[in-house]
One Martini backbone bead per residue (centre of mass of N, CA, C, O) as a GRO file, in nm:
protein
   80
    1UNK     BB    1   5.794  -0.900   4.497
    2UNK     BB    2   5.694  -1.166   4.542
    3UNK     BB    3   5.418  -1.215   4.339
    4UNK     BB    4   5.589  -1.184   4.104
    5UNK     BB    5   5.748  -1.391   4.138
    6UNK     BB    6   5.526  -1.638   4.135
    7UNK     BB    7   5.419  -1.547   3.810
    8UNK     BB    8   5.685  -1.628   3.703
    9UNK     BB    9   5.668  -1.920   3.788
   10UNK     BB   10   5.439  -2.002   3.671
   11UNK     BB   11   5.516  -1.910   3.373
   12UNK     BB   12   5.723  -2.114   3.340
   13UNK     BB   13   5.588  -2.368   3.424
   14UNK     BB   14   5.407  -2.366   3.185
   15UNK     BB   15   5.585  -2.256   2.905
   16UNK     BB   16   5.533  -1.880   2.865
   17UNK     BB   17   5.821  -1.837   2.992
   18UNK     BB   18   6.188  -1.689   3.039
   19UNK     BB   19   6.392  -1.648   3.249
   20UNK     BB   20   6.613  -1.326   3.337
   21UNK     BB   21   6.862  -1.314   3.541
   22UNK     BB   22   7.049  -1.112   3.315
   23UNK     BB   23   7.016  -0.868   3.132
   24UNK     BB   24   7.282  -0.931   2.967
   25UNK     BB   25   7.116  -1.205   2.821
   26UNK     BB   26   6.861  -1.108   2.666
   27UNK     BB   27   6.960  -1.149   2.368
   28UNK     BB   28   7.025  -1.478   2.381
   29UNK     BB   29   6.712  -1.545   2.423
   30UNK     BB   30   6.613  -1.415   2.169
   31UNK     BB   31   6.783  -1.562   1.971
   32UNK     BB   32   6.658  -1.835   2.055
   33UNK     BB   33   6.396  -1.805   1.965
   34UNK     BB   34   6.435  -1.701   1.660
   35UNK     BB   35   6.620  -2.005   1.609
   36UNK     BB   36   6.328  -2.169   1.747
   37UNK     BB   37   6.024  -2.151   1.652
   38UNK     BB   38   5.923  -2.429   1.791
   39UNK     BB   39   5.915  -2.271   2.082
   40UNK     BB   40   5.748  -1.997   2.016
   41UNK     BB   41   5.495  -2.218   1.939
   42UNK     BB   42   5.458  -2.350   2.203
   43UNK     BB   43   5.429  -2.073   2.369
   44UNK     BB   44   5.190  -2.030   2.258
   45UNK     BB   45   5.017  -2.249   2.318
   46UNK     BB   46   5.030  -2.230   2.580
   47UNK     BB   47   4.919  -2.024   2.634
   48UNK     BB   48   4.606  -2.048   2.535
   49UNK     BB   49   4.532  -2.242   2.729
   50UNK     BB   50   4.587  -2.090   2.950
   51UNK     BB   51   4.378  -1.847   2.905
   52UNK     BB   52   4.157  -2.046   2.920
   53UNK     BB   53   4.194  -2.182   3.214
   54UNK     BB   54   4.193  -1.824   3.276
   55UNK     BB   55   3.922  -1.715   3.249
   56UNK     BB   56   3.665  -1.503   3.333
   57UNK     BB   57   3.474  -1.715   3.286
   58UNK     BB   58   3.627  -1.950   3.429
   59UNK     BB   59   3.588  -1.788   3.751
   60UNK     BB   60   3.325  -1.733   3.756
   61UNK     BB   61   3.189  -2.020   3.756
   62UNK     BB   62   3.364  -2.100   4.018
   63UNK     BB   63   3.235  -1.909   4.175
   64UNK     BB   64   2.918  -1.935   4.136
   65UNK     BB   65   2.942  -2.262   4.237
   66UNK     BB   66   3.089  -2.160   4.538
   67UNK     BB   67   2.813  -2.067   4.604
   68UNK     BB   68   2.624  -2.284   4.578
   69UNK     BB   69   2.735  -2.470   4.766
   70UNK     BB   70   2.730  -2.275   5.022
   71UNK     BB   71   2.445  -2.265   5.037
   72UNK     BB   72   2.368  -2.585   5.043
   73UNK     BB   73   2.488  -2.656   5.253
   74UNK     BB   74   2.306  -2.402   5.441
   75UNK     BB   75   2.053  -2.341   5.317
   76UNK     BB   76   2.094  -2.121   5.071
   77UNK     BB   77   1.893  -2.148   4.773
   78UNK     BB   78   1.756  -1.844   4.822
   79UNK     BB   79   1.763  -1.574   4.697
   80UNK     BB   80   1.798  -1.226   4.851
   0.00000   0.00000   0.00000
């Protein structure tokens, strides 16, 4: 619960994944992806997208940048 909420809600509103909110019904939401295979194309585009958006490399660099801002901000451009 939260956290796992708000990542499953993430990631519906991103559009790469579908939720099921009732175990029973799984098997209806699998048969609809089967039989529409470019929903499955769209959602596969969709994550590598995401997965560029949210990689480890833009994620450092953005942490990089805001530690060099508040370096800057502060007069602290010379590593300690």
């Amino acid at each position: 619960p939260g956290q796992e909420e708000e990542n499953a809600d993430f990631l519906v509103k991103s559009n790469v994944a579908i939720r099921v909110n009732d175990i029973k019904k799984i098997n209806e939401v699998i048969d609809y992806l089967i039989e529409n295979p470019i929903v499955m194309k769209q959602m596969k585009s969709n994550m590598r997208k995401l997965a560029s958006t949210y990689s480890l490399e833009n994620i450092i660099g953005l942490a990089n940048k805001l530690i060099y801002e508040y370096r800057c901000k502060w007069g602290e451009t010379q590593e300690k």
